[in-house]
């Protein structure tokens, strides 16, 4: 039998040695024990129940080998919703929660008078964005696509457990939507945007699907494809929302200006002050452009 305090301290030390963030230890214990953090600290000198201790040790062993905590648990939290994750889907990131919040604000601002909002999440992965938007904006009619049918299986399950009504369709970028002839108010995409030769953490590159990560030599391959085809899909008044890489502002600005000269756009920073979100507006006037205010 081991006390909580002793086990946590021992694993925090091992994390430091293995270059794993030591906060992972408490975060994992909170999930595994289904107890609140303050409750664990309040009873820090108690013995751990044997089955918890065994499971905790086995999970920490995997985490110390750089396996993401979300894979060890089998789920992660996104915008307060529980999302099943596995090797077929990208683990949804906190930055993407911010993207969802910014999308919801703009849906309110631009489509307050509309009865329904036609939206799509392209490359939905776990379904995190589509599910959040569908649950948080009741007026939305949500579609979600992915080229990976394995990812879609997980997204379908996540939509079910979270009670989100979403039409899923497999296919390559805009193709299935163009075939179907949909007309959209909002197009959302967090595409793979990492340049192919970028060095990445082992926990990402060894455990997450490469089809979800890499976006050609400069990371902009999927944006180019969407910018080239989006006009066929969008209504006259519409916006597009993308996540992007922190170092893509200049290249992205050039690409939007060149390929969508009639549109207006802004690039927003995430909570770490990094360029992270791109919004592109068609036929929507009267907004403030944070890009030009900086
Ligand atoms: N939307 C999820 C999120 O934000 O957590 C996952 C985003 S992940 C960065 C990119 C997703 O795009 C992956 O699920 C991947 O399978 C999908 N994808 C890659 N190539 C695609 C393509 N040609 N057409 C459609 N989806 C694609
Ligand atoms: N933000 C993810 C990472 O850094 C990548 C997401 C993406 O390519 N869209 O691992």
mmCIF file of C-alpha atoms and ligand atoms in Angstrom:
data_model
loop_
_atom_site.group_PDB
_atom_site.id
_atom_site.type_symbol
_atom_site.label_atom_id
_atom_site.label_comp_id
_atom_site.label_asym_id
_atom_site.label_seq_id
_atom_site.Cartn_x
_atom_site.Cartn_y
_atom_site.Cartn_z
ATOM 1 C CA UNK A 1 0.000 0.000 0.000
ATOM 2 C CA UNK A 2 1.251 3.446 -0.908
ATOM 3 C CA UNK A 3 0.058 6.864 0.126
ATOM 4 C CA UNK A 4 -1.290 9.191 -2.594
ATOM 5 C CA UNK A 5 1.387 11.757 -1.729
ATOM 6 C CA UNK A 6 4.215 9.269 -2.077
ATOM 7 C CA UNK A 7 2.986 7.804 -5.355
ATOM 8 C CA UNK A 8 2.420 11.235 -6.907
ATOM 9 C CA UNK A 9 5.835 12.513 -5.877
ATOM 10 C CA UNK A 10 7.569 9.401 -7.168
ATOM 11 C CA UNK A 11 5.888 9.615 -10.564
ATOM 12 C CA UNK A 12 6.457 13.370 -10.824
ATOM 13 C CA UNK A 13 10.147 12.699 -10.440
ATOM 14 C CA UNK A 14 10.067 9.965 -13.089
ATOM 15 C CA UNK A 15 8.201 12.329 -15.421
ATOM 16 C CA UNK A 16 10.888 14.962 -15.046
ATOM 17 C CA UNK A 17 13.509 12.363 -15.912
ATOM 18 C CA UNK A 18 11.515 11.127 -18.926
ATOM 19 C CA UNK A 19 10.748 14.654 -20.184
ATOM 20 C CA UNK A 20 7.005 14.246 -19.649
ATOM 21 C CA UNK A 21 5.180 17.240 -18.091
ATOM 22 C CA UNK A 22 4.881 16.424 -14.384
ATOM 23 C CA UNK A 23 1.332 17.908 -14.229
ATOM 24 C CA UNK A 24 0.293 14.787 -16.119
ATOM 25 C CA UNK A 25 0.544 12.769 -12.901
ATOM 26 C CA UNK A 26 -2.205 14.620 -11.009
ATOM 27 C CA UNK A 27 -4.295 15.053 -14.151
ATOM 28 C CA UNK A 28 -4.202 11.302 -14.733
ATOM 29 C CA UNK A 29 -4.971 10.492 -11.090
ATOM 30 C CA UNK A 30 -7.964 12.856 -11.083
ATOM 31 C CA UNK A 31 -9.437 11.061 -14.115
ATOM 32 C CA UNK A 32 -8.643 7.574 -12.904
ATOM 33 C CA UNK A 33 -9.940 8.018 -9.359
ATOM 34 C CA UNK A 34 -12.936 10.091 -10.509
ATOM 35 C CA UNK A 35 -12.234 12.377 -7.592
ATOM 36 C CA UNK A 36 -11.808 16.107 -7.593
ATOM 37 C CA UNK A 37 -8.293 17.477 -7.319
ATOM 38 C CA UNK A 38 -9.000 19.298 -4.011
ATOM 39 C CA UNK A 39 -10.404 16.067 -2.595
ATOM 40 C CA UNK A 40 -7.246 14.172 -3.499
ATOM 41 C CA UNK A 41 -5.077 16.849 -1.920
ATOM 42 C CA UNK A 42 -7.285 16.913 1.199
ATOM 43 C CA UNK A 43 -6.711 13.175 1.595
ATOM 44 C CA UNK A 44 -3.143 13.170 0.353
ATOM 45 C CA UNK A 45 -1.816 11.115 3.258
ATOM 46 C CA UNK A 46 -4.359 8.323 2.787
ATOM 47 C CA UNK A 47 -3.385 4.946 1.383
ATOM 48 C CA UNK A 48 -4.403 4.409 -2.238
ATOM 49 C CA UNK A 49 -6.920 1.610 -2.773
ATOM 50 C CA UNK A 50 -5.064 -1.400 -4.188
ATOM 51 C CA UNK A 51 -6.905 -1.585 -7.538
ATOM 52 C CA UNK A 52 -6.390 2.129 -8.127
ATOM 53 C CA UNK A 53 -2.711 1.818 -7.297
ATOM 54 C CA UNK A 54 -2.290 -1.047 -9.766
ATOM 55 C CA UNK A 55 -4.123 0.741 -12.586
ATOM 56 C CA UNK A 56 -2.301 4.003 -11.870
ATOM 57 C CA UNK A 57 1.083 2.262 -12.031
ATOM 58 C CA UNK A 58 0.246 0.522 -15.313
ATOM 59 C CA UNK A 59 -1.035 3.740 -16.912
ATOM 60 C CA UNK A 60 1.914 5.809 -15.677
ATOM 61 C CA UNK A 61 4.271 3.260 -17.200
ATOM 62 C CA UNK A 62 2.728 3.958 -20.628
ATOM 63 C CA UNK A 63 2.712 7.719 -20.040
ATOM 64 C CA UNK A 64 6.404 7.583 -19.106
ATOM 65 C CA UNK A 65 6.987 5.978 -22.507
ATOM 66 C CA UNK A 66 5.514 9.135 -24.074
ATOM 67 C CA UNK A 67 2.112 7.668 -24.821
ATOM 68 C CA UNK A 68 -0.493 10.471 -24.588
ATOM 69 C CA UNK A 69 -2.618 10.377 -21.432
ATOM 70 C CA UNK A 70 -5.742 10.553 -23.597
ATOM 71 C CA UNK A 71 -4.786 7.258 -25.243
ATOM 72 C CA UNK A 72 -4.173 5.606 -21.908
ATOM 73 C CA UNK A 73 -7.574 6.791 -20.659
ATOM 74 C CA UNK A 74 -9.315 6.218 -24.000
ATOM 75 C CA UNK A 75 -10.902 9.656 -23.910
ATOM 76 C CA UNK A 76 -10.214 13.342 -23.537
ATOM 77 C CA UNK A 77 -12.315 16.367 -22.638
ATOM 78 C CA UNK A 78 -13.203 19.042 -25.186
ATOM 79 C CA UNK A 79 -15.397 22.052 -24.399
ATOM 80 C CA UNK A 80 -16.823 20.078 -21.470
ATOM 81 C CA UNK A 81 -17.732 17.115 -23.689
ATOM 82 C CA UNK A 82 -16.165 13.698 -23.335
ATOM 83 C CA UNK A 83 -14.570 12.499 -26.585
ATOM 84 C CA UNK A 84 -13.422 8.945 -27.220
ATOM 85 C CA UNK A 85 -9.941 9.066 -28.738
ATOM 86 C CA UNK A 86 -7.690 6.384 -30.187
ATOM 87 C CA UNK A 87 -4.945 5.960 -32.759
ATOM 88 C CA UNK A 88 -7.365 6.832 -35.600
ATOM 89 C CA UNK A 89 -8.068 10.410 -34.521
ATOM 90 C CA UNK A 90 -6.168 13.499 -33.479
ATOM 91 C CA UNK A 91 -6.543 14.218 -29.771
ATOM 92 C CA UNK A 92 -8.502 17.479 -29.800
ATOM 93 C CA UNK A 93 -6.384 20.416 -28.605
ATOM 94 C CA UNK A 94 -7.223 23.310 -26.289
ATOM 95 C CA UNK A 95 -6.491 25.781 -29.081
ATOM 96 C CA UNK A 96 -9.339 24.192 -31.007
ATOM 97 C CA UNK A 97 -11.714 24.922 -28.124
ATOM 98 C CA UNK A 98 -10.889 28.579 -28.635
ATOM 99 C CA UNK A 99 -11.655 28.226 -32.333
ATOM 100 C CA UNK A 100 -15.095 26.841 -31.420
ATOM 101 C CA UNK A 101 -15.790 29.753 -29.056
ATOM 102 C CA UNK A 102 -14.869 32.274 -31.783
ATOM 103 C CA UNK A 103 -17.066 30.453 -34.324
ATOM 104 C CA UNK A 104 -20.057 30.482 -31.956
ATOM 105 C CA UNK A 105 -19.660 34.231 -31.369
ATOM 106 C CA UNK A 106 -19.659 34.889 -35.090
ATOM 107 C CA UNK A 107 -22.657 32.648 -35.717
ATOM 108 C CA UNK A 108 -24.563 34.798 -33.214
ATOM 109 C CA UNK A 109 -23.309 38.002 -34.762
ATOM 110 C CA UNK A 110 -23.984 37.204 -38.407
ATOM 111 C CA UNK A 111 -26.835 34.745 -38.444
ATOM 112 C CA UNK A 112 -29.057 35.917 -35.586
ATOM 113 C CA UNK A 113 -31.948 36.437 -38.017
ATOM 114 C CA UNK A 114 -31.613 33.107 -39.824
ATOM 115 C CA UNK A 115 -33.716 30.128 -38.874
ATOM 116 C CA UNK A 116 -31.017 27.596 -39.580
ATOM 117 C CA UNK A 117 -27.287 27.805 -40.080
ATOM 118 C CA UNK A 118 -25.861 25.353 -42.600
ATOM 119 C CA UNK A 119 -22.368 24.384 -41.441
ATOM 120 C CA UNK A 120 -19.692 21.805 -42.109
ATOM 121 C CA UNK A 121 -16.604 20.644 -40.244
ATOM 122 C CA UNK A 122 -14.126 19.274 -42.785
ATOM 123 C CA UNK A 123 -11.632 16.717 -41.453
ATOM 124 C CA UNK A 124 -13.641 16.184 -38.299
ATOM 125 C CA UNK A 125 -11.356 13.562 -36.691
ATOM 126 C CA UNK A 126 -12.855 12.757 -33.282
ATOM 127 C CA UNK A 127 -15.804 14.978 -34.210
ATOM 128 C CA UNK A 128 -14.823 17.474 -31.508
ATOM 129 C CA UNK A 129 -15.563 20.687 -33.441
ATOM 130 C CA UNK A 130 -18.757 19.454 -35.113
ATOM 131 C CA UNK A 131 -20.160 18.074 -31.856
ATOM 132 C CA UNK A 132 -19.388 21.239 -29.919
ATOM 133 C CA UNK A 133 -20.951 23.524 -32.511
ATOM 134 C CA UNK A 134 -24.003 21.266 -32.910
ATOM 135 C CA UNK A 135 -24.561 21.141 -29.146
ATOM 136 C CA UNK A 136 -23.853 24.821 -28.440
ATOM 137 C CA UNK A 137 -25.767 26.357 -31.369
ATOM 138 C CA UNK A 138 -29.236 24.803 -31.647
ATOM 139 C CA UNK A 139 -29.942 26.509 -34.990
ATOM 140 C CA UNK A 140 -27.112 24.764 -36.726
ATOM 141 C CA UNK A 141 -27.529 21.970 -39.266
ATOM 142 C CA UNK A 142 -24.170 20.298 -38.926
ATOM 143 C CA UNK A 143 -22.308 18.129 -41.415
ATOM 144 C CA UNK A 144 -18.899 16.604 -40.827
ATOM 145 C CA UNK A 145 -16.476 14.893 -43.188
ATOM 146 C CA UNK A 146 -13.207 13.013 -43.064
ATOM 147 C CA UNK A 147 -11.126 11.065 -45.547
ATOM 148 C CA UNK A 148 -10.448 8.479 -42.853
ATOM 149 C CA UNK A 149 -13.385 6.112 -42.417
ATOM 150 C CA UNK A 150 -11.767 4.870 -39.202
ATOM 151 C CA UNK A 151 -11.799 8.390 -37.812
ATOM 152 C CA UNK A 152 -15.442 8.747 -38.833
ATOM 153 C CA UNK A 153 -16.361 5.629 -36.851
ATOM 154 C CA UNK A 154 -15.022 7.288 -33.707
ATOM 155 C CA UNK A 155 -16.698 10.603 -34.574
ATOM 156 C CA UNK A 156 -20.057 8.835 -34.999
ATOM 157 C CA UNK A 157 -19.674 7.249 -31.548
ATOM 158 C CA UNK A 158 -18.749 10.591 -30.027
ATOM 159 C CA UNK A 159 -21.771 12.269 -31.585
ATOM 160 C CA UNK A 160 -23.955 9.536 -30.109
ATOM 161 C CA UNK A 161 -22.580 9.720 -26.581
ATOM 162 C CA UNK A 162 -22.854 13.500 -26.636
ATOM 163 C CA UNK A 163 -26.331 13.623 -28.153
ATOM 164 C CA UNK A 164 -25.272 15.648 -31.198
ATOM 165 C CA UNK A 165 -27.203 15.417 -34.464
ATOM 166 C CA UNK A 166 -24.662 15.452 -37.287
ATOM 167 C CA UNK A 167 -24.638 14.137 -40.872
ATOM 168 C CA UNK A 168 -21.310 12.409 -41.434
ATOM 169 C CA UNK A 169 -19.862 11.791 -44.874
ATOM 170 C CA UNK A 170 -16.568 10.258 -45.948
ATOM 171 C CA UNK A 171 -14.549 11.922 -48.667
ATOM 172 C CA UNK A 172 -11.653 14.030 -49.839
ATOM 173 C CA UNK A 173 -11.905 17.663 -48.687
ATOM 174 C CA UNK A 174 -14.698 19.527 -50.528
ATOM 175 C CA UNK A 175 -15.548 16.734 -52.974
ATOM 176 C CA UNK A 176 -18.453 15.027 -51.166
ATOM 177 C CA UNK A 177 -20.028 18.421 -50.430
ATOM 178 C CA UNK A 178 -19.750 19.619 -54.017
ATOM 179 C CA UNK A 179 -21.261 16.335 -55.211
ATOM 180 C CA UNK A 180 -24.159 16.772 -52.827
ATOM 181 C CA UNK A 181 -24.617 20.382 -53.962
ATOM 182 C CA UNK A 182 -24.808 21.850 -50.448
ATOM 183 C CA UNK A 183 -24.866 25.601 -49.823
ATOM 184 C CA UNK A 184 -23.174 26.682 -46.626
ATOM 185 C CA UNK A 185 -23.269 29.591 -44.213
ATOM 186 C CA UNK A 186 -20.211 28.393 -42.343
ATOM 187 C CA UNK A 187 -17.280 26.222 -43.442
ATOM 188 C CA UNK A 188 -14.980 25.069 -40.649
ATOM 189 C CA UNK A 189 -11.721 23.183 -41.011
ATOM 190 C CA UNK A 190 -8.783 22.343 -38.795
ATOM 191 C CA UNK A 191 -6.714 20.707 -41.502
ATOM 192 C CA UNK A 192 -3.377 18.992 -41.111
ATOM 193 C CA UNK A 193 -1.039 22.006 -41.178
ATOM 194 C CA UNK A 194 2.359 20.824 -40.028
ATOM 195 C CA UNK A 195 5.096 21.080 -42.683
ATOM 196 C CA UNK A 196 6.277 17.602 -43.662
ATOM 197 C CA UNK A 197 9.864 18.038 -42.487
ATOM 198 C CA UNK A 198 9.046 19.526 -39.065
ATOM 199 C CA UNK A 199 10.588 17.891 -36.003
ATOM 200 C CA UNK A 200 7.910 16.958 -33.491
ATOM 201 C CA UNK A 201 7.485 15.534 -30.009
ATOM 202 C CA UNK A 202 7.548 11.755 -29.805
ATOM 203 C CA UNK A 203 4.149 11.678 -28.047
ATOM 204 C CA UNK A 204 2.614 13.281 -31.148
ATOM 205 C CA UNK A 205 4.524 11.765 -34.025
ATOM 206 C CA UNK A 206 4.575 8.186 -32.684
ATOM 207 C CA UNK A 207 0.976 8.050 -31.483
ATOM 208 C CA UNK A 208 -1.195 10.345 -33.581
ATOM 209 C CA UNK A 209 -2.312 9.662 -37.160
ATOM 210 C CA UNK A 210 -0.018 11.286 -39.716
ATOM 211 C CA UNK A 211 -2.994 11.897 -42.027
ATOM 212 C CA UNK A 212 -4.186 14.302 -39.317
ATOM 213 C CA UNK A 213 -0.916 16.176 -38.966
ATOM 214 C CA UNK A 214 0.983 16.904 -42.158
ATOM 215 C CA UNK A 215 -0.058 19.484 -44.720
ATOM 216 C CA UNK A 216 2.518 19.286 -47.500
ATOM 217 C CA UNK A 217 5.932 20.936 -47.659
ATOM 218 C CA UNK A 218 4.789 24.317 -46.306
ATOM 219 C CA UNK A 219 1.777 23.090 -44.298
ATOM 220 C CA UNK A 220 -0.645 25.026 -46.518
ATOM 221 C CA UNK A 221 -1.677 22.293 -48.963
ATOM 222 C CA UNK A 222 -5.210 21.838 -47.601
ATOM 223 C CA UNK A 223 -5.935 25.576 -47.312
ATOM 224 C CA UNK A 224 -5.003 25.990 -50.987
ATOM 225 C CA UNK A 225 -7.433 23.266 -51.941
ATOM 226 C CA UNK A 226 -10.250 24.738 -49.877
ATOM 227 C CA UNK A 227 -9.653 28.308 -51.090
ATOM 228 C CA UNK A 228 -9.715 27.056 -54.694
ATOM 229 C CA UNK A 229 -13.072 25.301 -54.335
ATOM 230 C CA UNK A 230 -14.973 27.066 -51.561
ATOM 231 C CA UNK A 231 -16.955 29.512 -53.730
ATOM 232 C CA UNK A 232 -19.062 26.682 -55.163
ATOM 233 C CA UNK A 233 -20.160 25.754 -51.655
ATOM 234 C CA UNK A 234 -20.683 29.038 -49.861
ATOM 235 C CA UNK A 235 -23.750 31.250 -49.848
ATOM 236 C CA UNK A 236 -23.263 34.940 -50.740
ATOM 237 C CA UNK A 237 -23.041 35.787 -47.037
ATOM 238 C CA UNK A 238 -20.847 33.234 -45.364
ATOM 239 C CA UNK A 239 -17.693 32.765 -43.362
ATOM 240 C CA UNK A 240 -14.942 30.178 -43.121
ATOM 241 C CA UNK A 241 -13.069 29.352 -39.922
ATOM 242 C CA UNK A 242 -9.719 27.595 -39.808
ATOM 243 C CA UNK A 243 -7.108 26.632 -37.307
ATOM 244 C CA UNK A 244 -3.585 27.375 -38.542
ATOM 245 C CA UNK A 245 0.051 27.068 -37.495
ATOM 246 C CA UNK A 246 1.547 29.750 -35.239
ATOM 247 C CA UNK A 247 4.189 30.605 -37.841
ATOM 248 C CA UNK A 248 1.929 30.779 -40.915
ATOM 249 C CA UNK A 249 0.590 34.349 -40.628
ATOM 250 C CA UNK A 250 2.569 35.855 -43.486
ATOM 251 C CA UNK A 251 2.201 32.963 -45.901
ATOM 252 C CA UNK A 252 -1.476 32.629 -45.025
ATOM 253 C CA UNK A 253 -2.201 36.340 -45.484
ATOM 254 C CA UNK A 254 -0.564 36.239 -48.892
ATOM 255 C CA UNK A 255 -2.497 33.139 -49.883
ATOM 256 C CA UNK A 256 -5.877 34.602 -48.869
ATOM 257 C CA UNK A 257 -5.182 37.933 -50.554
ATOM 258 C CA UNK A 258 -4.111 36.222 -53.770
ATOM 259 C CA UNK A 259 -6.722 33.508 -54.034
ATOM 260 C CA UNK A 260 -9.775 35.131 -52.398
ATOM 261 C CA UNK A 261 -9.333 38.840 -53.226
ATOM 262 C CA UNK A 262 -13.040 39.622 -52.728
ATOM 263 C CA UNK A 263 -13.056 38.257 -49.182
ATOM 264 C CA UNK A 264 -12.078 39.950 -45.935
ATOM 265 C CA UNK A 265 -10.131 38.092 -43.303
ATOM 266 C CA UNK A 266 -8.631 38.231 -39.859
ATOM 267 C CA UNK A 267 -6.083 36.158 -38.001
ATOM 268 C CA UNK A 268 -6.645 35.678 -34.264
ATOM 269 C CA UNK A 269 -4.176 34.636 -31.594
ATOM 270 C CA UNK A 270 -4.689 31.798 -29.141
ATOM 271 C CA UNK A 271 -4.385 32.110 -25.350
ATOM 272 C CA UNK A 272 -0.627 31.700 -25.644
ATOM 273 C CA UNK A 273 -0.441 34.764 -27.883
ATOM 274 C CA UNK A 274 0.272 32.691 -30.992
ATOM 275 C CA UNK A 275 -1.386 33.230 -34.368
ATOM 276 C CA UNK A 276 -3.832 30.342 -34.498
ATOM 277 C CA UNK A 277 -7.172 31.083 -36.182
ATOM 278 C CA UNK A 278 -8.114 32.388 -39.592
ATOM 279 C CA UNK A 279 -11.590 33.755 -40.341
ATOM 280 C CA UNK A 280 -12.528 34.563 -43.929
ATOM 281 C CA UNK A 281 -15.715 36.555 -44.602
ATOM 282 C CA UNK A 282 -17.784 36.805 -47.776
ATOM 283 C CA UNK A 283 -20.492 39.458 -48.059
ATOM 284 C CA UNK A 284 -20.457 40.167 -44.327
ATOM 285 C CA UNK A 285 -19.866 43.835 -43.657
ATOM 286 C CA UNK A 286 -19.405 45.904 -40.541
ATOM 287 C CA UNK A 287 -16.948 43.804 -38.634
ATOM 288 C CA UNK A 288 -13.730 44.815 -37.019
ATOM 289 C CA UNK A 289 -10.542 43.336 -38.324
ATOM 290 C CA UNK A 290 -8.219 42.442 -35.501
ATOM 291 C CA UNK A 291 -5.518 41.659 -38.071
ATOM 292 C CA UNK A 292 -5.236 45.322 -39.014
ATOM 293 C CA UNK A 293 -5.547 46.655 -35.494
ATOM 294 C CA UNK A 294 -2.373 45.129 -34.193
HETATM 295 N N1 LIG B 1 -11.174 18.349 -36.550
HETATM 296 C C1 LIG B 1 -10.397 17.540 -35.621
HETATM 297 C C2 LIG B 1 -9.881 18.422 -34.499
HETATM 298 O O1 LIG B 1 -9.885 19.646 -34.673
HETATM 299 O O2 LIG B 1 -9.483 17.908 -33.452
HETATM 300 C C3 LIG B 1 -9.238 16.826 -36.334
HETATM 301 C C4 LIG B 1 -8.292 17.736 -37.054
HETATM 302 S S1 LIG B 1 -6.878 16.909 -37.711
HETATM 303 C C5 LIG B 1 -5.690 18.216 -37.599
HETATM 304 C C6 LIG B 1 -7.177 16.854 -39.463
HETATM 305 C C7 LIG B 1 -8.206 15.843 -39.939
HETATM 306 O O3 LIG B 1 -8.312 15.936 -41.371
HETATM 307 C C8 LIG B 1 -7.897 14.388 -39.631
HETATM 308 O O4 LIG B 1 -8.991 13.786 -39.000
HETATM 309 C C9 LIG B 1 -7.656 13.743 -41.012
HETATM 310 O O5 LIG B 1 -8.083 12.408 -41.110
HETATM 311 C C10 LIG B 1 -8.465 14.635 -41.917
HETATM 312 N N2 LIG B 1 -8.008 14.667 -43.310
HETATM 313 C C11 LIG B 1 -6.757 14.547 -43.792
HETATM 314 N N3 LIG B 1 -6.752 14.628 -45.142
HETATM 315 C C12 LIG B 1 -8.041 14.823 -45.520
HETATM 316 C C13 LIG B 1 -8.684 14.970 -46.792
HETATM 317 N N4 LIG B 1 -7.993 14.953 -47.936
HETATM 318 N N5 LIG B 1 -10.028 15.139 -46.797
HETATM 319 C C14 LIG B 1 -10.743 15.141 -45.648
HETATM 320 N N6 LIG B 1 -10.188 15.008 -44.424
HETATM 321 C C15 LIG B 1 -8.859 14.852 -44.360
HETATM 322 N N1 LIG B 2 -1.844 21.423 -33.240
HETATM 323 C C1 LIG B 2 -1.477 20.082 -33.623
HETATM 324 C C2 LIG B 2 -0.068 19.780 -33.157
HETATM 325 O O1 LIG B 2 0.705 20.660 -32.974
HETATM 326 C C3 LIG B 2 -1.608 19.874 -35.110
HETATM 327 C C4 LIG B 2 -2.953 20.129 -35.591
HETATM 328 C C5 LIG B 2 -3.036 20.306 -37.071
HETATM 329 O O2 LIG B 2 -2.151 19.991 -37.865
HETATM 330 N N2 LIG B 2 -4.136 20.826 -37.449
HETATM 331 O O3 LIG B 2 0.270 18.632 -32.943
#
